[in-house]
């Protein structure tokens, strides 16, 4: 499972067909194409999302894998996200602005409390976190995720969250998701950091895909 892949519908370089073929070659049965949302200059709007859906459905048929129709929304000021009107299967919310520590926690906590999404993307990815993390605030974020049933992404591209944050997941019944954050075909399915970290620290965690499928089927 690789639930974080960008295509030519935002800033990725691979087409939906190429991504699906690569995923099948790598033995994946389920992936999510999550292009950036409308706040990104090359992000999804409603008509792009509709066109992408047609290609996703064709690729699912052709390659016999499940492809979730997803989006990655930036966490903006006040913790808000922008969502095009579209029936997405998977919504990731991630911080894409370099901010100071207080602002980082303020935005993310508000976003978890107030916005509708499934997965918190690449928490503490180095380039967006200007002055480190606080263990106490990380604990609060994990509490909020656990209470809201939202998942923590383990992102293999950014190697985020770092191990120091993931250690705090031990013993928690937290949902998690794996993502390569691939922007090129070669990176599709590269989730080794995600798998390794889940094994080490999410002993009582649950995979979001199992959770979604049990809930809906
Ligand atoms: Zn991102
Ligand atoms: Zn991404």
PDB file of C-alpha atoms and ligand atoms in Angstrom:
ATOM      1  CA  UNK A   1       0.000   0.000   0.000  1.00  0.00           C
ATOM      2  CA  UNK A   2       1.233   3.431  -0.947  1.00  0.00           C
ATOM      3  CA  UNK A   3      -1.304   6.117  -0.088  1.00  0.00           C
ATOM      4  CA  UNK A   4       0.627   9.215  -1.140  1.00  0.00           C
ATOM      5  CA  UNK A   5       1.464   9.567  -4.841  1.00  0.00           C
ATOM      6  CA  UNK A   6       1.481  12.734  -6.982  1.00  0.00           C
ATOM      7  CA  UNK A   7       0.659  12.609 -10.705  1.00  0.00           C
ATOM      8  CA  UNK A   8       0.758  15.010 -13.640  1.00  0.00           C
ATOM      9  CA  UNK A   9      -2.538  16.378 -12.280  1.00  0.00           C
ATOM     10  CA  UNK A  10      -0.393  18.443  -9.857  1.00  0.00           C
ATOM     11  CA  UNK A  11       3.407  18.551  -9.578  1.00  0.00           C
ATOM     12  CA  UNK A  12       4.216  14.899 -10.288  1.00  0.00           C
ATOM     13  CA  UNK A  13       5.791  13.718 -13.542  1.00  0.00           C
ATOM     14  CA  UNK A  14       4.004  10.366 -14.040  1.00  0.00           C
ATOM     15  CA  UNK A  15       0.577   9.743 -15.566  1.00  0.00           C
ATOM     16  CA  UNK A  16      -2.150   7.779 -13.787  1.00  0.00           C
ATOM     17  CA  UNK A  17      -1.636   4.875 -16.190  1.00  0.00           C
ATOM     18  CA  UNK A  18       2.133   4.783 -15.552  1.00  0.00           C
ATOM     19  CA  UNK A  19       1.635   4.958 -11.777  1.00  0.00           C
ATOM     20  CA  UNK A  20      -0.876   2.108 -11.813  1.00  0.00           C
ATOM     21  CA  UNK A  21       1.364  -0.071 -13.963  1.00  0.00           C
ATOM     22  CA  UNK A  22       4.353   0.555 -11.685  1.00  0.00           C
ATOM     23  CA  UNK A  23       2.304  -0.158  -8.564  1.00  0.00           C
ATOM     24  CA  UNK A  24       1.160  -3.475  -9.998  1.00  0.00           C
ATOM     25  CA  UNK A  25       4.715  -4.390 -10.960  1.00  0.00           C
ATOM     26  CA  UNK A  26       5.673  -3.762  -7.345  1.00  0.00           C
ATOM     27  CA  UNK A  27       2.913  -6.071  -6.151  1.00  0.00           C
ATOM     28  CA  UNK A  28       0.749  -3.359  -4.615  1.00  0.00           C
ATOM     29  CA  UNK A  29      -2.964  -3.964  -4.473  1.00  0.00           C
ATOM     30  CA  UNK A  30      -4.011  -0.551  -3.241  1.00  0.00           C
ATOM     31  CA  UNK A  31      -2.623   2.921  -3.823  1.00  0.00           C
ATOM     32  CA  UNK A  32      -3.866   6.488  -3.553  1.00  0.00           C
ATOM     33  CA  UNK A  33      -3.178   9.255  -6.023  1.00  0.00           C
ATOM     34  CA  UNK A  34      -3.254  12.402  -3.911  1.00  0.00           C
ATOM     35  CA  UNK A  35      -2.515  15.444  -5.987  1.00  0.00           C
ATOM     36  CA  UNK A  36      -2.184  18.834  -4.347  1.00  0.00           C
ATOM     37  CA  UNK A  37      -5.352  20.800  -3.730  1.00  0.00           C
ATOM     38  CA  UNK A  38      -6.368  24.186  -5.100  1.00  0.00           C
ATOM     39  CA  UNK A  39      -3.998  26.267  -2.932  1.00  0.00           C
ATOM     40  CA  UNK A  40      -1.116  24.880  -5.014  1.00  0.00           C
ATOM     41  CA  UNK A  41      -0.449  26.679  -8.331  1.00  0.00           C
ATOM     42  CA  UNK A  42      -0.684  23.363 -10.213  1.00  0.00           C
ATOM     43  CA  UNK A  43      -3.221  21.788  -7.898  1.00  0.00           C
ATOM     44  CA  UNK A  44      -6.602  20.179  -8.477  1.00  0.00           C
ATOM     45  CA  UNK A  45      -9.775  22.064  -9.217  1.00  0.00           C
ATOM     46  CA  UNK A  46     -13.149  20.474  -9.793  1.00  0.00           C
ATOM     47  CA  UNK A  47     -12.762  19.827 -13.500  1.00  0.00           C
ATOM     48  CA  UNK A  48      -9.249  18.402 -13.152  1.00  0.00           C
ATOM     49  CA  UNK A  49     -10.485  16.117 -10.371  1.00  0.00           C
ATOM     50  CA  UNK A  50     -13.309  14.895 -12.615  1.00  0.00           C
ATOM     51  CA  UNK A  51     -10.962  14.199 -15.533  1.00  0.00           C
ATOM     52  CA  UNK A  52      -8.508  12.435 -13.240  1.00  0.00           C
ATOM     53  CA  UNK A  53     -11.281  10.219 -11.898  1.00  0.00           C
ATOM     54  CA  UNK A  54     -12.012   8.886 -15.397  1.00  0.00           C
ATOM     55  CA  UNK A  55      -8.346   7.937 -15.805  1.00  0.00           C
ATOM     56  CA  UNK A  56      -8.266   6.357 -12.357  1.00  0.00           C
ATOM     57  CA  UNK A  57     -11.250   4.171 -13.170  1.00  0.00           C
ATOM     58  CA  UNK A  58      -9.730   3.108 -16.495  1.00  0.00           C
ATOM     59  CA  UNK A  59      -6.414   2.234 -14.830  1.00  0.00           C
ATOM     60  CA  UNK A  60      -8.162   0.230 -12.088  1.00  0.00           C
ATOM     61  CA  UNK A  61      -9.839  -1.902 -14.764  1.00  0.00           C
ATOM     62  CA  UNK A  62      -6.709  -2.270 -16.850  1.00  0.00           C
ATOM     63  CA  UNK A  63      -4.337  -3.247 -14.012  1.00  0.00           C
ATOM     64  CA  UNK A  64      -6.704  -4.857 -11.530  1.00  0.00           C
ATOM     65  CA  UNK A  65      -5.649  -2.778  -8.533  1.00  0.00           C
ATOM     66  CA  UNK A  66      -7.589  -0.392  -6.302  1.00  0.00           C
ATOM     67  CA  UNK A  67      -6.694   3.273  -6.770  1.00  0.00           C
ATOM     68  CA  UNK A  68      -8.075   5.728  -4.252  1.00  0.00           C
ATOM     69  CA  UNK A  69      -9.068   9.098  -5.678  1.00  0.00           C
ATOM     70  CA  UNK A  70      -7.293  11.409  -3.252  1.00  0.00           C
ATOM     71  CA  UNK A  71      -6.075  14.901  -2.531  1.00  0.00           C
ATOM     72  CA  UNK A  72      -3.366  16.452  -0.362  1.00  0.00           C
ATOM     73  CA  UNK A  73      -4.517  19.754   1.111  1.00  0.00           C
ATOM     74  CA  UNK A  74      -2.124  22.290   2.584  1.00  0.00           C
ATOM     75  CA  UNK A  75      -2.878  23.325   6.164  1.00  0.00           C
ATOM     76  CA  UNK A  76      -3.344  27.074   5.837  1.00  0.00           C
ATOM     77  CA  UNK A  77      -3.655  29.861   8.386  1.00  0.00           C
ATOM     78  CA  UNK A  78      -6.196  29.109  11.109  1.00  0.00           C
ATOM     79  CA  UNK A  79      -5.796  25.398  10.326  1.00  0.00           C
ATOM     80  CA  UNK A  80      -8.052  25.575   7.289  1.00  0.00           C
ATOM     81  CA  UNK A  81      -7.871  23.402   4.169  1.00  0.00           C
ATOM     82  CA  UNK A  82      -9.294  24.059   0.692  1.00  0.00           C
ATOM     83  CA  UNK A  83     -11.206  21.195  -0.903  1.00  0.00           C
ATOM     84  CA  UNK A  84     -12.574  21.222  -4.451  1.00  0.00           C
ATOM     85  CA  UNK A  85     -16.149  19.930  -4.618  1.00  0.00           C
ATOM     86  CA  UNK A  86     -15.512  16.292  -5.455  1.00  0.00           C
ATOM     87  CA  UNK A  87     -16.204  12.946  -3.864  1.00  0.00           C
ATOM     88  CA  UNK A  88     -12.643  12.098  -2.781  1.00  0.00           C
ATOM     89  CA  UNK A  89     -11.860   8.673  -1.308  1.00  0.00           C
ATOM     90  CA  UNK A  90      -8.901   9.954   0.710  1.00  0.00           C
ATOM     91  CA  UNK A  91      -8.041  13.416   2.019  1.00  0.00           C
ATOM     92  CA  UNK A  92      -4.583  14.145   3.435  1.00  0.00           C
ATOM     93  CA  UNK A  93      -3.884  17.400   5.264  1.00  0.00           C
ATOM     94  CA  UNK A  94      -0.228  18.496   5.451  1.00  0.00           C
ATOM     95  CA  UNK A  95       1.648  21.616   6.429  1.00  0.00           C
ATOM     96  CA  UNK A  96       3.538  23.100   3.447  1.00  0.00           C
ATOM     97  CA  UNK A  97       4.619  26.428   4.902  1.00  0.00           C
ATOM     98  CA  UNK A  98       7.786  26.823   6.960  1.00  0.00           C
ATOM     99  CA  UNK A  99       6.538  28.132  10.310  1.00  0.00           C
ATOM    100  CA  UNK A 100       7.773  28.504  13.869  1.00  0.00           C
ATOM    101  CA  UNK A 101       6.983  25.834  16.405  1.00  0.00           C
ATOM    102  CA  UNK A 102       4.039  27.550  18.124  1.00  0.00           C
ATOM    103  CA  UNK A 103       2.367  28.252  14.805  1.00  0.00           C
ATOM    104  CA  UNK A 104       2.976  24.692  13.602  1.00  0.00           C
ATOM    105  CA  UNK A 105       1.164  23.182  16.575  1.00  0.00           C
ATOM    106  CA  UNK A 106      -1.582  25.805  16.551  1.00  0.00           C
ATOM    107  CA  UNK A 107      -2.435  25.162  12.896  1.00  0.00           C
ATOM    108  CA  UNK A 108      -2.242  21.386  13.062  1.00  0.00           C
ATOM    109  CA  UNK A 109      -4.321  21.058  16.237  1.00  0.00           C
ATOM    110  CA  UNK A 110      -6.998  23.358  14.895  1.00  0.00           C
ATOM    111  CA  UNK A 111      -7.046  21.483  11.621  1.00  0.00           C
ATOM    112  CA  UNK A 112      -7.543  18.113  13.332  1.00  0.00           C
ATOM    113  CA  UNK A 113     -10.332  19.526  15.482  1.00  0.00           C
ATOM    114  CA  UNK A 114     -12.208  21.500  12.848  1.00  0.00           C
ATOM    115  CA  UNK A 115     -11.588  20.082   9.377  1.00  0.00           C
ATOM    116  CA  UNK A 116     -12.794  16.953   7.653  1.00  0.00           C
ATOM    117  CA  UNK A 117      -9.919  14.792   6.441  1.00  0.00           C
ATOM    118  CA  UNK A 118      -8.530  11.280   6.871  1.00  0.00           C
ATOM    119  CA  UNK A 119      -4.753  11.483   7.245  1.00  0.00           C
ATOM    120  CA  UNK A 120      -2.308  13.965   8.778  1.00  0.00           C
ATOM    121  CA  UNK A 121       0.576  14.085   6.260  1.00  0.00           C
ATOM    122  CA  UNK A 122       4.323  14.247   6.987  1.00  0.00           C
ATOM    123  CA  UNK A 123       4.257  15.720  10.501  1.00  0.00           C
ATOM    124  CA  UNK A 124       7.586  17.495  11.205  1.00  0.00           C
ATOM    125  CA  UNK A 125       8.942  17.138   7.673  1.00  0.00           C
ATOM    126  CA  UNK A 126      12.251  18.968   8.099  1.00  0.00           C
ATOM    127  CA  UNK A 127      11.734  21.719   5.579  1.00  0.00           C
ATOM    128  CA  UNK A 128       8.514  23.008   7.153  1.00  0.00           C
ATOM    129  CA  UNK A 129       9.537  22.867  10.788  1.00  0.00           C
ATOM    130  CA  UNK A 130      11.816  25.789  11.646  1.00  0.00           C
ATOM    131  CA  UNK A 131      12.580  25.160  15.285  1.00  0.00           C
ATOM    132  CA  UNK A 132      11.998  21.607  16.252  1.00  0.00           C
ATOM    133  CA  UNK A 133       9.304  19.835  18.178  1.00  0.00           C
ATOM    134  CA  UNK A 134       7.892  19.637  21.662  1.00  0.00           C
ATOM    135  CA  UNK A 135       7.190  16.232  23.139  1.00  0.00           C
ATOM    136  CA  UNK A 136       4.269  17.549  25.121  1.00  0.00           C
ATOM    137  CA  UNK A 137       2.632  19.087  22.050  1.00  0.00           C
ATOM    138  CA  UNK A 138       3.305  15.925  20.017  1.00  0.00           C
ATOM    139  CA  UNK A 139       1.445  13.965  22.688  1.00  0.00           C
ATOM    140  CA  UNK A 140      -1.499  16.342  22.312  1.00  0.00           C
ATOM    141  CA  UNK A 141      -1.545  15.824  18.558  1.00  0.00           C
ATOM    142  CA  UNK A 142      -1.484  12.047  18.990  1.00  0.00           C
ATOM    143  CA  UNK A 143      -4.328  12.301  21.525  1.00  0.00           C
ATOM    144  CA  UNK A 144      -6.381  14.349  19.064  1.00  0.00           C
ATOM    145  CA  UNK A 145      -5.723  11.872  16.254  1.00  0.00           C
ATOM    146  CA  UNK A 146      -6.694   8.944  18.441  1.00  0.00           C
ATOM    147  CA  UNK A 147      -9.885  10.636  19.615  1.00  0.00           C
ATOM    148  CA  UNK A 148     -10.935  11.782  16.145  1.00  0.00           C
ATOM    149  CA  UNK A 149     -10.093   8.539  14.326  1.00  0.00           C
ATOM    150  CA  UNK A 150      -7.795  10.391  11.945  1.00  0.00           C
ATOM    151  CA  UNK A 151      -4.612   8.663  10.802  1.00  0.00           C
ATOM    152  CA  UNK A 152      -0.969   9.589  11.197  1.00  0.00           C
ATOM    153  CA  UNK A 153       0.982   9.260   7.974  1.00  0.00           C
ATOM    154  CA  UNK A 154       4.444   7.737   8.010  1.00  0.00           C
ATOM    155  CA  UNK A 155       6.006   9.441   5.015  1.00  0.00           C
ATOM    156  CA  UNK A 156       9.029   7.692   3.490  1.00  0.00           C
ATOM    157  CA  UNK A 157      10.119  10.614   1.327  1.00  0.00           C
ATOM    158  CA  UNK A 158      10.379  13.137   4.155  1.00  0.00           C
ATOM    159  CA  UNK A 159      11.168  10.435   6.749  1.00  0.00           C
ATOM    160  CA  UNK A 160       8.457  12.037   8.823  1.00  0.00           C
ATOM    161  CA  UNK A 161       7.427  11.944  11.586  1.00  0.00           C
ATOM    162  CA  UNK A 162      10.926  11.450  13.030  1.00  0.00           C
ATOM    163  CA  UNK A 163      11.550   8.489  15.321  1.00  0.00           C
ATOM    164  CA  UNK A 164      11.425  10.734  18.387  1.00  0.00           C
ATOM    165  CA  UNK A 165       7.753  11.449  17.612  1.00  0.00           C
ATOM    166  CA  UNK A 166       6.933   7.912  16.496  1.00  0.00           C
ATOM    167  CA  UNK A 167       8.245   6.531  19.784  1.00  0.00           C
ATOM    168  CA  UNK A 168       5.334   8.297  21.463  1.00  0.00           C
ATOM    169  CA  UNK A 169       2.924   6.085  19.478  1.00  0.00           C
ATOM    170  CA  UNK A 170       3.917   2.942  21.394  1.00  0.00           C
ATOM    171  CA  UNK A 171       0.914   1.369  23.058  1.00  0.00           C
ATOM    172  CA  UNK A 172      -1.548   3.741  21.389  1.00  0.00           C
ATOM    173  CA  UNK A 173      -4.449   2.544  19.258  1.00  0.00           C
ATOM    174  CA  UNK A 174      -3.639   5.035  16.566  1.00  0.00           C
ATOM    175  CA  UNK A 175      -4.497   4.730  12.884  1.00  0.00           C
ATOM    176  CA  UNK A 176      -1.593   4.987  10.492  1.00  0.00           C
ATOM    177  CA  UNK A 177      -1.032   5.318   6.768  1.00  0.00           C
ATOM    178  CA  UNK A 178       1.999   4.663   4.533  1.00  0.00           C
ATOM    179  CA  UNK A 179       3.135   7.062   1.825  1.00  0.00           C
ATOM    180  CA  UNK A 180       6.047   7.390  -0.592  1.00  0.00           C
ATOM    181  CA  UNK A 181       5.126  10.988  -1.494  1.00  0.00           C
ATOM    182  CA  UNK A 182       6.376  10.007  -4.957  1.00  0.00           C
ATOM    183  CA  UNK A 183       6.582  12.805  -7.520  1.00  0.00           C
ATOM    184  CA  UNK A 184       8.324  10.563 -10.060  1.00  0.00           C
ATOM    185  CA  UNK A 185       7.589   7.068 -11.319  1.00  0.00           C
ATOM    186  CA  UNK A 186      10.738   5.614  -9.771  1.00  0.00           C
ATOM    187  CA  UNK A 187       9.575   6.492  -6.260  1.00  0.00           C
ATOM    188  CA  UNK A 188       6.119   4.883  -6.509  1.00  0.00           C
ATOM    189  CA  UNK A 189       5.866   2.223  -3.797  1.00  0.00           C
ATOM    190  CA  UNK A 190       9.039   3.326  -1.945  1.00  0.00           C
ATOM    191  CA  UNK A 191       7.677   2.929   1.554  1.00  0.00           C
ATOM    192  CA  UNK A 192      10.518   1.248   3.415  1.00  0.00           C
ATOM    193  CA  UNK A 193      10.781   3.923   6.153  1.00  0.00           C
ATOM    194  CA  UNK A 194       7.009   3.696   6.712  1.00  0.00           C
ATOM    195  CA  UNK A 195       7.033  -0.081   7.098  1.00  0.00           C
ATOM    196  CA  UNK A 196      10.054  -0.118   9.362  1.00  0.00           C
ATOM    197  CA  UNK A 197       8.686   2.579  11.666  1.00  0.00           C
ATOM    198  CA  UNK A 198       5.237   0.995  11.920  1.00  0.00           C
ATOM    199  CA  UNK A 199       6.821  -2.273  12.954  1.00  0.00           C
ATOM    200  CA  UNK A 200       8.952  -0.573  15.590  1.00  0.00           C
ATOM    201  CA  UNK A 201       6.501   1.854  17.113  1.00  0.00           C
ATOM    202  CA  UNK A 202       2.909   1.161  16.086  1.00  0.00           C
ATOM    203  CA  UNK A 203       2.579  -2.137  17.863  1.00  0.00           C
ATOM    204  CA  UNK A 204      -1.045  -1.408  18.789  1.00  0.00           C
ATOM    205  CA  UNK A 205      -1.775   0.815  15.795  1.00  0.00           C
ATOM    206  CA  UNK A 206      -4.170  -0.036  13.011  1.00  0.00           C
ATOM    207  CA  UNK A 207      -3.707   0.361   9.295  1.00  0.00           C
ATOM    208  CA  UNK A 208      -6.170   2.919   7.892  1.00  0.00           C
ATOM    209  CA  UNK A 209      -6.973   0.734   4.889  1.00  0.00           C
ATOM    210  CA  UNK A 210      -8.117  -2.162   7.046  1.00  0.00           C
ATOM    211  CA  UNK A 211     -10.143   0.301   9.033  1.00  0.00           C
ATOM    212  CA  UNK A 212     -11.792   1.876   5.979  1.00  0.00           C
ATOM    213  CA  UNK A 213     -12.639  -1.461   4.428  1.00  0.00           C
ATOM    214  CA  UNK A 214     -14.060  -2.919   7.604  1.00  0.00           C
ATOM    215  CA  UNK A 215     -16.170   0.168   8.066  1.00  0.00           C
ATOM    216  CA  UNK A 216     -17.550   0.325   4.540  1.00  0.00           C
ATOM    217  CA  UNK A 217     -17.793  -3.257   3.326  1.00  0.00           C
TER     218      UNK A 217
HETATM  219 ZN1  LIG B   1       3.115  17.363   1.282  1.00  0.00          ZN
HETATM  220 ZN1  LIG B   2       2.803  15.090  -1.151  1.00  0.00          ZN
END
